[in-house]
Amino acid sequence: MTTTIIIGGVAGGMSTATRLRRNDEDMEIIVLEASGNVSFANCGLPYYVGNVITDRDALLLQTPEALKDRFNLDVRVNTRAVSIDRDNQTITTEQGETLKYDTLVLSPGANPIQLPIDGIEHALTLRNVEDVDRIVAATEGAKSAAVIGGGFIGLELAENFTHRGIKTTVIERGPEIMAPLDSEMSAIVRKHLEANGVTVLLNADTTRIDTNSITLSDGRTIDSDITIAAVGVAPANELAVMAGLEVGERGGIVVDDEQRTSDPKIFALGDAAEKRDGIDGTDTLVPLAQTANRHGRMVADIIAGRDTKRTGTLGTSIVGLFGLSAASVGWNERRARQKGHNLRLIHLHPADHAGYYPGASTVHLKLVVNADTDEILGAQGVGQAGVDKRIDVIATAMRAGLKATDLADLELSYAPQFSSAKDPVNMAGFINDNMIRGEKTVQYYEIEEKLAQGFELIDVRETSEYAAGAIPGSRNIPLNTLRDHIDELRGKKIIVHCQTGVRSHTATSLLRNNEIDVSNLDGGYVTWAAVQ
Amino acid sequence: MTTTIIIGGVAGGMSTATRLRRNDEDMEIIVLEASGNVSFANCGLPYYVGNVITDRDALLLQTPEALKDRFNLDVRVNTRAVSIDRDNQTITTEQGETLKYDTLVLSPGANPIQLPIDGIEHALTLRNVEDVDRIVAATEGAKSAAVIGGGFIGLELAENFTHRGIKTTVIERGPEIMAPLDSEMSAIVRKHLEANGVTVLLNADTTRIDTNSITLSDGRTIDSDITIAAVGVAPANELAVMAGLEVGERGGIVVDDEQRTSDPKIFALGDAAEKRDGIDGTDTLVPLAQTANRHGRMVADIIAGRDTKRTGTLGTSIVGLFGLSAASVGWNERRARQKGHNLRLIHLHPADHAGYYPGASTVHLKLVVNADTDEILGAQGVGQAGVDKRIDVIATAMRAGLKATDLADLELSYAPQFSSAKDPVNMAGFINDNMIRGEKTVQYYEIEEKLAQGFELIDVRETSEYAAGAIPGSRNIPLNTLRDHIDELRGKKIIVHCQTGVRSHTATSLLRNNEIDVSNLDGGYVTWAAVQ
């Protein structure tokens, strides 16, 4: 009988264990979990803090006993592996027990990054059920909270503290929250958080944490009966490093396309392991449950002798905050620029479903395209409904290698409750197609410079819309009267814009057909206004 | 100056006209629309009947005046073209006017099929704004309605009559409503309609329509103050036939991949034209707004000299009924069998999002796969939430040529409000992968025959679930005790099932690993029970 030992009993580890048993009835399968629970709903933990999930047991998806009955697994909680002896193929636990393996799977997850600041011991982190119990206990009687870090977990906690009536401040070190999004997209999320009572401080550096307050580098103090440190996670690579396994620059355990570490008897997966970027194949870290689960299944199949390999990771992710969702896949503009690509950028703001059917809301969508190859490099979406769908569709298109132009031809289900006859994803494809055919666009951050260079900015919205708020330096010529102004625009360099870019596309076509040098402001007033 | 005449001013025709103007500022563009309105929200009409859409103006997306101002289009409503003179390149209107064209675009839509039965003049049909006005007028004081035809429009009207407190009966000639779905999927929709107060009669043939009742072939009479005939549509090909253009078997105007009819100066698109099936390239009819709009844009580009071609049509569609949605893409099992393929069929019933997060509901999903090539032939989904997303993802995968196995590797956005770490689409891919690896399944309709052949049916659900309702002839061995029964099952032919197929997959693996001949009941008790 062979033995597989799996270190870590949550997403990746437990997927490996159960699949391995389905593959092989006879193998001895031992799962060691350092915390007191296995298979817990780690993505649900913030919602238990906010009483959105009211039943603590709902977080505990499996018990060691049930896993023994159903899968004949030997699952040991509160059991931390402290060393690996690769020569003898054994691991040793904190309790001093030594266990022999034929195959070892490392799925220990990631650790919250520790801030090197005074009073950090007053800050709580969120990783497992014990952590959430501590946070819930701390909310009793708390009036204020500070969340250091404007990423997914920090923002989810901020929402849930607010649900409990706790006045919450998010402290973000960077210029904007939600790093996976570009700033004009995450600004929409930030304003929504603020509208729901969360204070968000940008470019803010915490220097000291006390019991009931935190202090920033500029001297401000923020009331904080509970302080959360959620500035990101780092691969839990301690065991791997000690055992001499290869570890990457950013700490991820190096694995090949079969998730094998530098020791062929040891696999690694989940947040602790490096991933292969789905776009350019470089090494990357993507701490997502979906990938961990998928790789768990795959590692179990490889251990069982099957020939299978990982695909690259696109890092598709989503967060829901006060009814708004924000999702992304692939690279954002910032990253795509770092990689040195020529980009086609597309912002659009269509309704999630037909405007004539009640309840429509705006889907803010951004597409990042390689201008030389038409490859879709990434997409971002923000809105109250239908964002998950559009990002999933684009993620599928990216995985399949569809080009941006192909988005125009996707046949997506349409009835007025669900979409428009031209779905937002189709619209993104149409805009891309227009650009390939020569329609020039400018980005919101280029406006000031263009105006300084003598471009004229024409706002083709209705007079009433213009009066309600306009871009400084713009001139209002409503679209339906634009034909009357052709002659006076000849010879000038024109930028047109409307609310979202749809009417200004018609204006752009009209002026181009009259041989006027014209660009469309991508995303229109809405994108420009998002960052004001 | 060249002239393009477009016959039909709704989805396809108006998409052609506006795109054509954006492509060419100088062309004369004339749109002739037989009804009194252009660009109306035809997919929204049923919801105006039910006061879901309360503002009639919301249905009217554009007026001829606005289209003149913005796009310099010559739009003529209440103007029916009655003949085409191809030699002289003219059309003549009902009013007797003759108009010369350089290019003609036929986008006249489809006509409701007329039932050849007594009293058909008492039945209303729904195609345009005038029709909906007639239906709304007829609802005043009406207590009962009969809808002949259990397709999308008929069912949407049945829902909306019910919203108005009108007791409604749907009369379906076939064995089940909603022909795009297989019967075990549409049965879920039918039961939901019934639970919401709609009476559905299957295998029911209407022979006579009176003012306040209808009569069926078996002699039953049904109260019906309003009778709707919604048994399908046929291409509005009258003009094309008269002009000698080639028309297909089922009446669709024959077009090439540029939407050109047999006369190269005449294009046709929308419900009146044939489509090319996206799976096997055969001619088909797909009366959907999305395709009409897409082809309109394409025809405008071709007229403007661009080299572009249509892609095949997958017929992705969805309907929402009393909060339940039902969607499909590609071929259903029935059609795939007619085409003679070996099939892999996959039914699953996962939650739309993580079960531990409030509000999760079931997504009933069916995947039809070519067993020889792993090609995805079609998919169907029914559920309260997230059905549109999963069908759109699969439609994208199909368009891109992904195989069923590739669904396992799609990276779809996950947070507990939106999905599970293993999305339903991933799960479908996993099941497909299990089947490729040799897991045998049986379909719900094979159970009786298999039992007669001596197979033993083991229900691995908990004892309490079994007690609440079980498949006749099944024996209950809860999964967690199955290991204790291995010896007694050896040498037998076993079918296992649970509620949805998940636990029985574990059971199947366990028995297979013990070299027992075992099949999993695809879709479990839920699929079996749907058709009881």
Tab-separated table of N, CA, C and O in Angstrom, chain B residues 325-411:
chain	number	residue	atom	x	y	z
B	325	SER	N	-35.779	31.057	-15.039
B	325	SER	CA	-35.300	31.240	-16.406
B	325	SER	C	-34.963	29.899	-17.031
B	325	SER	O	-34.558	28.959	-16.345
B	326	ALA	N	-35.163	29.836	-18.330
B	326	ALA	CA	-34.861	28.618	-19.093
B	326	ALA	C	-34.119	29.056	-20.343
B	326	ALA	O	-34.604	29.903	-21.087
B	327	ALA	N	-32.945	28.480	-20.550
B	327	ALA	CA	-32.096	28.917	-21.655
B	327	ALA	C	-31.510	27.711	-22.362
B	327	ALA	O	-31.409	26.625	-21.790
B	328	SER	N	-31.126	27.912	-23.604
B	328	SER	CA	-30.491	26.821	-24.330
B	328	SER	C	-29.581	27.378	-25.414
B	328	SER	O	-29.701	28.532	-25.822
B	329	VAL	N	-28.697	26.529	-25.849
B	329	VAL	CA	-27.791	26.872	-26.949
B	329	VAL	C	-27.521	25.586	-27.726
B	329	VAL	O	-27.425	24.504	-27.147
B	330	GLY	N	-27.444	25.706	-29.033
B	330	GLY	CA	-27.107	24.557	-29.865
B	330	GLY	C	-28.226	23.537	-29.931
B	330	GLY	O	-29.400	23.888	-29.856
B	331	TRP	N	-27.838	22.288	-30.072
B	331	TRP	CA	-28.812	21.211	-30.255
B	331	TRP	C	-29.233	20.625	-28.919
B	331	TRP	O	-28.426	20.465	-28.008
B	332	ASN	N	-30.503	20.238	-28.844
B	332	ASN	CA	-30.917	19.437	-27.701
B	332	ASN	C	-30.690	17.953	-28.023
B	332	ASN	O	-30.273	17.595	-29.127
B	333	GLU	N	-30.954	17.098	-27.059
B	333	GLU	CA	-30.715	15.662	-27.242
B	333	GLU	C	-31.528	15.119	-28.419
B	333	GLU	O	-31.021	14.348	-29.245
B	334	ARG	N	-32.781	15.566	-28.496
B	334	ARG	CA	-33.680	15.092	-29.555
B	334	ARG	C	-33.072	15.359	-30.928
B	334	ARG	O	-32.984	14.478	-31.779
B	335	ARG	N	-32.644	16.595	-31.110
B	335	ARG	CA	-32.088	16.968	-32.408
B	335	ARG	C	-30.764	16.261	-32.668
B	335	ARG	O	-30.493	15.806	-33.785
B	336	ALA	N	-29.951	16.164	-31.641
B	336	ALA	CA	-28.651	15.509	-31.817
B	336	ALA	C	-28.840	14.042	-32.189
B	336	ALA	O	-28.064	13.485	-32.968
B	337	ARG	N	-29.882	13.407	-31.643
B	337	ARG	CA	-30.156	12.014	-32.003
B	337	ARG	C	-30.626	11.908	-33.450
B	337	ARG	O	-30.229	11.004	-34.180
B	338	GLN	N	-31.491	12.877	-33.832
B	338	GLN	CA	-31.938	12.881	-35.238
B	338	GLN	C	-30.755	12.971	-36.184
B	338	GLN	O	-30.760	12.404	-37.271
B	339	LYS	N	-29.725	13.719	-35.744
B	339	LYS	CA	-28.554	13.895	-36.594
B	339	LYS	C	-27.662	12.656	-36.573
B	339	LYS	O	-26.671	12.593	-37.291
B	340	GLY	N	-27.991	11.707	-35.688
B	340	GLY	CA	-27.299	10.424	-35.716
B	340	GLY	C	-25.996	10.348	-34.944
B	340	GLY	O	-25.189	9.464	-35.168
B	341	HIS	N	-25.793	11.270	-34.004
B	341	HIS	CA	-24.531	11.252	-33.263
B	341	HIS	C	-24.568	10.300	-32.062
B	341	HIS	O	-25.617	10.094	-31.458
B	342	ASN	N	-23.416	9.748	-31.743
B	342	ASN	CA	-23.243	9.102	-30.438
B	342	ASN	C	-23.132	10.188	-29.393
B	342	ASN	O	-22.324	11.105	-29.548
B	343	LEU	N	-23.897	10.085	-28.340
B	343	LEU	CA	-23.969	11.196	-27.394
B	343	LEU	C	-23.449	10.826	-26.015
B	343	LEU	O	-23.586	9.698	-25.550
B	344	ARG	N	-22.864	11.827	-25.404
B	344	ARG	CA	-22.603	11.781	-23.966
B	344	ARG	C	-23.542	12.811	-23.364
B	344	ARG	O	-23.508	13.980	-23.747
B	345	LEU	N	-24.395	12.382	-22.452
B	345	LEU	CA	-25.399	13.277	-21.865
B	345	LEU	C	-25.056	13.521	-20.414
B	345	LEU	O	-24.702	12.587	-19.686
B	346	ILE	N	-25.163	14.765	-20.017
B	346	ILE	CA	-24.765	15.130	-18.650
B	346	ILE	C	-25.838	16.019	-18.039
B	346	ILE	O	-26.126	17.097	-18.556
B	347	HIS	N	-26.446	15.550	-16.971
B	347	HIS	CA	-27.391	16.362	-16.201
B	347	HIS	C	-26.765	16.672	-14.847
B	347	HIS	O	-26.214	15.776	-14.207
B	348	LEU	N	-26.890	17.906	-14.408
B	348	LEU	CA	-26.425	18.227	-13.055
B	348	LEU	C	-27.307	19.312	-12.448
B	348	LEU	O	-28.004	20.023	-13.166
B	349	HIS	N	-27.292	19.395	-11.144
B	349	HIS	CA	-28.214	20.266	-10.422
B	349	HIS	C	-27.493	21.005	-9.303
B	349	HIS	O	-27.908	20.945	-8.142
B	350	PRO	N	-26.412	21.684	-9.613
B	350	PRO	CA	-25.678	22.393	-8.562
B	350	PRO	C	-26.407	23.667	-8.139
B	350	PRO	O	-27.383	24.085	-8.767
B	351	ALA	N	-25.916	24.284	-7.084
B	351	ALA	CA	-26.450	25.580	-6.659
B	351	ALA	C	-25.854	26.675	-7.530
B	351	ALA	O	-24.739	26.546	-8.039
B	352	ASP	N	-26.611	27.765	-7.712
B	352	ASP	CA	-26.102	28.870	-8.529
B	352	ASP	C	-24.932	29.558	-7.849
B	352	ASP	O	-24.086	30.150	-8.497
B	353	HIS	N	-24.912	29.535	-6.503
B	353	HIS	CA	-23.759	30.059	-5.769
B	353	HIS	C	-23.570	29.247	-4.496
B	353	HIS	O	-24.368	28.362	-4.200
B	354	ALA	N	-22.487	29.550	-3.775
B	354	ALA	CA	-22.113	28.719	-2.627
B	354	ALA	C	-23.306	28.504	-1.695
B	354	ALA	O	-23.975	29.454	-1.295
B	355	GLY	N	-23.542	27.257	-1.352
B	355	GLY	CA	-24.696	26.907	-0.537
B	355	GLY	C	-24.691	27.568	0.831
B	355	GLY	O	-25.747	27.786	1.424
B	356	TYR	N	-23.501	27.905	1.333
B	356	TYR	CA	-23.441	28.486	2.679
B	356	TYR	C	-23.762	29.975	2.678
B	356	TYR	O	-23.912	30.584	3.731
B	357	TYR	N	-23.848	30.571	1.493
B	357	TYR	CA	-24.214	31.984	1.394
B	357	TYR	C	-25.710	32.067	1.097
B	357	TYR	O	-26.221	31.327	0.270
B	358	PRO	N	-26.439	32.962	1.785
B	358	PRO	CA	-27.905	32.953	1.665
B	358	PRO	C	-28.406	33.090	0.226
B	358	PRO	O	-27.770	33.742	-0.602
B	359	GLY	N	-29.542	32.478	-0.032
B	359	GLY	CA	-30.249	32.713	-1.286
B	359	GLY	C	-29.866	31.805	-2.431
B	359	GLY	O	-30.283	32.044	-3.569
B	360	ALA	N	-29.097	30.756	-2.159
B	360	ALA	CA	-28.709	29.866	-3.262
B	360	ALA	C	-29.921	29.116	-3.798
B	360	ALA	O	-30.834	28.765	-3.054
B	361	SER	N	-29.945	28.914	-5.097
B	361	SER	CA	-31.009	28.135	-5.725
B	361	SER	C	-30.372	27.178	-6.732
B	361	SER	O	-29.204	27.314	-7.079
B	362	THR	N	-31.157	26.216	-7.189
B	362	THR	CA	-30.605	25.174	-8.045
B	362	THR	C	-30.528	25.615	-9.506
B	362	THR	O	-31.476	26.202	-10.025
B	363	VAL	N	-29.417	25.339	-10.144
B	363	VAL	CA	-29.295	25.473	-11.601
B	363	VAL	C	-29.387	24.059	-12.181
B	363	VAL	O	-28.526	23.224	-11.922
B	364	HIS	N	-30.452	23.803	-12.917
B	364	HIS	CA	-30.570	22.512	-13.609
B	364	HIS	C	-29.872	22.660	-14.952
B	364	HIS	O	-30.258	23.513	-15.762
B	365	LEU	N	-28.856	21.854	-15.188
B	365	LEU	CA	-28.039	22.029	-16.379
B	365	LEU	C	-27.947	20.707	-17.128
B	365	LEU	O	-27.835	19.648	-16.513
B	366	LYS	N	-28.040	20.787	-18.449
B	366	LYS	CA	-27.865	19.586	-19.279
B	366	LYS	C	-26.884	19.906	-20.389
B	366	LYS	O	-26.991	20.941	-21.045
B	367	LEU	N	-25.942	18.997	-20.584
B	367	LEU	CA	-24.950	19.171	-21.633
B	367	LEU	C	-25.072	17.999	-22.601
B	367	LEU	O	-25.178	16.851	-22.184
B	368	VAL	N	-25.083	18.318	-23.885
B	368	VAL	CA	-25.155	17.287	-24.928
B	368	VAL	C	-23.825	17.307	-25.672
B	368	VAL	O	-23.450	18.329	-26.256
B	369	VAL	N	-23.106	16.191	-25.618
B	369	VAL	CA	-21.740	16.128	-26.134
B	369	VAL	C	-21.646	15.024	-27.184
B	369	VAL	O	-22.243	13.958	-27.020
B	370	ASN	N	-20.922	15.286	-28.236
B	370	ASN	CA	-20.604	14.250	-29.208
B	370	ASN	C	-19.592	13.301	-28.560
B	370	ASN	O	-18.459	13.688	-28.272
B	371	ALA	N	-20.016	12.056	-28.331
B	371	ALA	CA	-19.174	11.122	-27.581
B	371	ALA	C	-17.926	10.728	-28.357
B	371	ALA	O	-16.929	10.311	-27.766
B	372	ASP	N	-17.956	10.869	-29.665
B	372	ASP	CA	-16.802	10.472	-30.468
B	372	ASP	C	-15.749	11.564	-30.549
B	372	ASP	O	-14.557	11.283	-30.639
B	373	THR	N	-16.192	12.821	-30.522
B	373	THR	CA	-15.253	13.928	-30.755
B	373	THR	C	-15.088	14.837	-29.541
B	373	THR	O	-14.250	15.717	-29.531
B	374	ASP	N	-15.918	14.658	-28.516
B	374	ASP	CA	-15.935	15.527	-27.331
B	374	ASP	C	-16.454	16.939	-27.655
B	374	ASP	O	-16.360	17.849	-26.832
B	375	GLU	N	-16.985	17.126	-28.843
B	375	GLU	CA	-17.556	18.422	-29.217
B	375	GLU	C	-18.816	18.702	-28.396
B	375	GLU	O	-19.642	17.809	-28.195
B	376	ILE	N	-18.951	19.922	-27.945
B	376	ILE	CA	-20.176	20.321	-27.246
B	376	ILE	C	-21.233	20.604	-28.308
B	376	ILE	O	-21.072	21.499	-29.134
B	377	LEU	N	-22.314	19.843	-28.285
B	377	LEU	CA	-23.370	20.035	-29.284
B	377	LEU	C	-24.456	20.981	-28.790
B	377	LEU	O	-25.136	21.632	-29.579
B	378	GLY	N	-24.643	21.033	-27.481
B	378	GLY	CA	-25.668	21.919	-26.963
B	378	GLY	C	-25.734	21.877	-25.452
B	378	GLY	O	-25.115	21.019	-24.811
B	379	ALA	N	-26.472	22.829	-24.901
B	379	ALA	CA	-26.657	22.880	-23.452
B	379	ALA	C	-28.000	23.519	-23.154
B	379	ALA	O	-28.513	24.317	-23.951
B	380	GLN	N	-28.559	23.142	-22.023
B	380	GLN	CA	-29.829	23.690	-21.571
B	380	GLN	C	-29.715	23.977	-20.082
B	380	GLN	O	-29.064	23.234	-19.358
B	381	GLY	N	-30.375	25.036	-19.654
B	381	GLY	CA	-30.351	25.376	-18.234
B	381	GLY	C	-31.699	25.881	-17.775
B	381	GLY	O	-32.397	26.583	-18.523
B	382	VAL	N	-32.072	25.509	-16.564
B	382	VAL	CA	-33.319	25.990	-15.959
B	382	VAL	C	-33.033	26.305	-14.506
B	382	VAL	O	-32.406	25.494	-13.809
B	383	GLY	N	-33.472	27.474	-14.028
B	383	GLY	CA	-33.275	27.793	-12.622
B	383	GLY	C	-33.655	29.219	-12.317
B	383	GLY	O	-33.984	30.000	-13.223
B	384	GLN	N	-33.607	29.565	-11.044
B	384	GLN	CA	-34.025	30.901	-10.637
B	384	GLN	C	-32.936	31.955	-10.820
B	384	GLN	O	-33.240	33.135	-10.928
B	385	ALA	N	-31.696	31.526	-10.834
B	385	ALA	CA	-30.602	32.507	-10.936
B	385	ALA	C	-29.402	31.875	-11.606
B	385	ALA	O	-29.152	30.680	-11.446
B	386	GLY	N	-28.686	32.689	-12.365
B	386	GLY	CA	-27.402	32.242	-12.895
B	386	GLY	C	-27.473	31.320	-14.100
B	386	GLY	O	-26.440	30.812	-14.540
B	387	VAL	N	-28.674	31.107	-14.637
B	387	VAL	CA	-28.802	30.242	-15.811
B	387	VAL	C	-28.255	30.941	-17.056
B	387	VAL	O	-27.541	30.347	-17.862
B	388	ASP	N	-28.594	32.228	-17.200
B	388	ASP	CA	-28.098	32.984	-18.358
B	388	ASP	C	-26.576	32.951	-18.419
B	388	ASP	O	-25.974	32.729	-19.464
B	389	LYS	N	-25.948	33.105	-17.249
B	389	LYS	CA	-24.485	33.122	-17.201
B	389	LYS	C	-23.901	31.801	-17.688
B	389	LYS	O	-22.988	31.796	-18.517
B	390	ARG	N	-24.433	30.698	-17.182
B	390	ARG	CA	-23.836	29.412	-17.552
B	390	ARG	C	-24.061	29.096	-19.028
B	390	ARG	O	-23.172	28.557	-19.702
B	391	ILE	N	-25.227	29.419	-19.545
B	391	ILE	CA	-25.479	29.153	-20.960
B	391	ILE	C	-24.612	30.070	-21.830
B	391	ILE	O	-24.083	29.648	-22.865
B	392	ASP	N	-24.438	31.315	-21.414
B	392	ASP	CA	-23.571	32.227	-22.181
B	392	ASP	C	-22.120	31.752	-22.194
B	392	ASP	O	-21.427	31.859	-23.210
B	393	VAL	N	-21.670	31.243	-21.070
B	393	VAL	CA	-20.297	30.717	-21.014
B	393	VAL	C	-20.165	29.523	-21.959
B	393	VAL	O	-19.199	29.420	-22.735
B	394	ILE	N	-21.141	28.635	-21.929
B	394	ILE	CA	-21.064	27.450	-22.794
B	394	ILE	C	-21.211	27.861	-24.260
B	394	ILE	O	-20.534	27.321	-25.142
B	395	ALA	N	-22.070	28.850	-24.535
B	395	ALA	CA	-22.214	29.339	-25.913
B	395	ALA	C	-20.888	29.905	-26.424
B	395	ALA	O	-20.516	29.711	-27.588
B	396	THR	N	-20.184	30.591	-25.554
B	396	THR	CA	-18.867	31.139	-25.923
B	396	THR	C	-17.871	30.011	-26.174
B	396	THR	O	-17.111	30.040	-27.146
B	397	ALA	N	-17.908	29.027	-25.300
B	397	ALA	CA	-17.017	27.870	-25.474
B	397	ALA	C	-17.313	27.159	-26.790
B	397	ALA	O	-16.394	26.765	-27.522
B	398	MET	N	-18.601	27.016	-27.124
B	398	MET	CA	-18.983	26.348	-28.373
B	398	MET	C	-18.513	27.161	-29.577
B	398	MET	O	-17.967	26.612	-30.531
B	399	ARG	N	-18.747	28.460	-29.534
B	399	ARG	CA	-18.333	29.301	-30.642
B	399	ARG	C	-16.835	29.206	-30.877
B	399	ARG	O	-16.348	29.207	-32.005
B	400	ALA	N	-16.101	29.075	-29.765
B	400	ALA	CA	-14.638	29.038	-29.868
B	400	ALA	C	-14.112	27.650	-30.180
B	400	ALA	O	-12.913	27.473	-30.367
B	401	GLY	N	-15.013	26.657	-30.203
B	401	GLY	CA	-14.557	25.303	-30.506
B	401	GLY	C	-13.914	24.584	-29.342
B	401	GLY	O	-13.204	23.599	-29.529
B	402	LEU	N	-14.154	25.053	-28.124
B	402	LEU	CA	-13.658	24.305	-26.971
B	402	LEU	C	-14.375	22.969	-26.899
B	402	LEU	O	-15.534	22.846	-27.293
B	403	LYS	N	-13.699	21.976	-26.375
B	403	LYS	CA	-14.297	20.665	-26.173
B	403	LYS	C	-14.979	20.630	-24.802
B	403	LYS	O	-14.709	21.468	-23.940
B	404	ALA	N	-15.817	19.631	-24.620
B	404	ALA	CA	-16.524	19.514	-23.338
B	404	ALA	C	-15.545	19.396	-22.176
B	404	ALA	O	-15.757	19.956	-21.101
B	405	THR	N	-14.439	18.676	-22.414
B	405	THR	CA	-13.443	18.508	-21.354
B	405	THR	C	-12.835	19.846	-20.939
B	405	THR	O	-12.479	20.038	-19.777
B	406	ASP	N	-12.736	20.767	-21.883
B	406	ASP	CA	-12.151	22.074	-21.571
B	406	ASP	C	-12.988	22.869	-20.571
B	406	ASP	O	-12.487	23.813	-19.948
B	407	LEU	N	-14.260	22.535	-20.442
B	407	LEU	CA	-15.102	23.270	-19.488
B	407	LEU	C	-14.572	23.129	-18.066
B	407	LEU	O	-14.784	24.002	-17.221
B	408	ALA	N	-13.876	22.015	-17.812
B	408	ALA	CA	-13.311	21.792	-16.473
B	408	ALA	C	-12.283	22.857	-16.125
B	408	ALA	O	-12.082	23.169	-14.953
B	409	ASP	N	-11.635	23.399	-17.122
B	409	ASP	CA	-10.517	24.322	-16.887
B	409	ASP	C	-10.876	25.788	-17.037
B	409	ASP	O	-9.997	26.642	-16.939
B	410	LEU	N	-12.124	26.097	-17.329
B	410	LEU	CA	-12.487	27.506	-17.424
B	410	LEU	C	-12.310	28.163	-16.071
B	410	LEU	O	-12.696	27.609	-15.045
B	411	GLU	N	-11.730	29.352	-16.096
B	411	GLU	CA	-11.575	30.102	-14.848
B	411	GLU	C	-12.680	31.125	-14.768
B	411	GLU	O	-12.633	32.164	-15.428
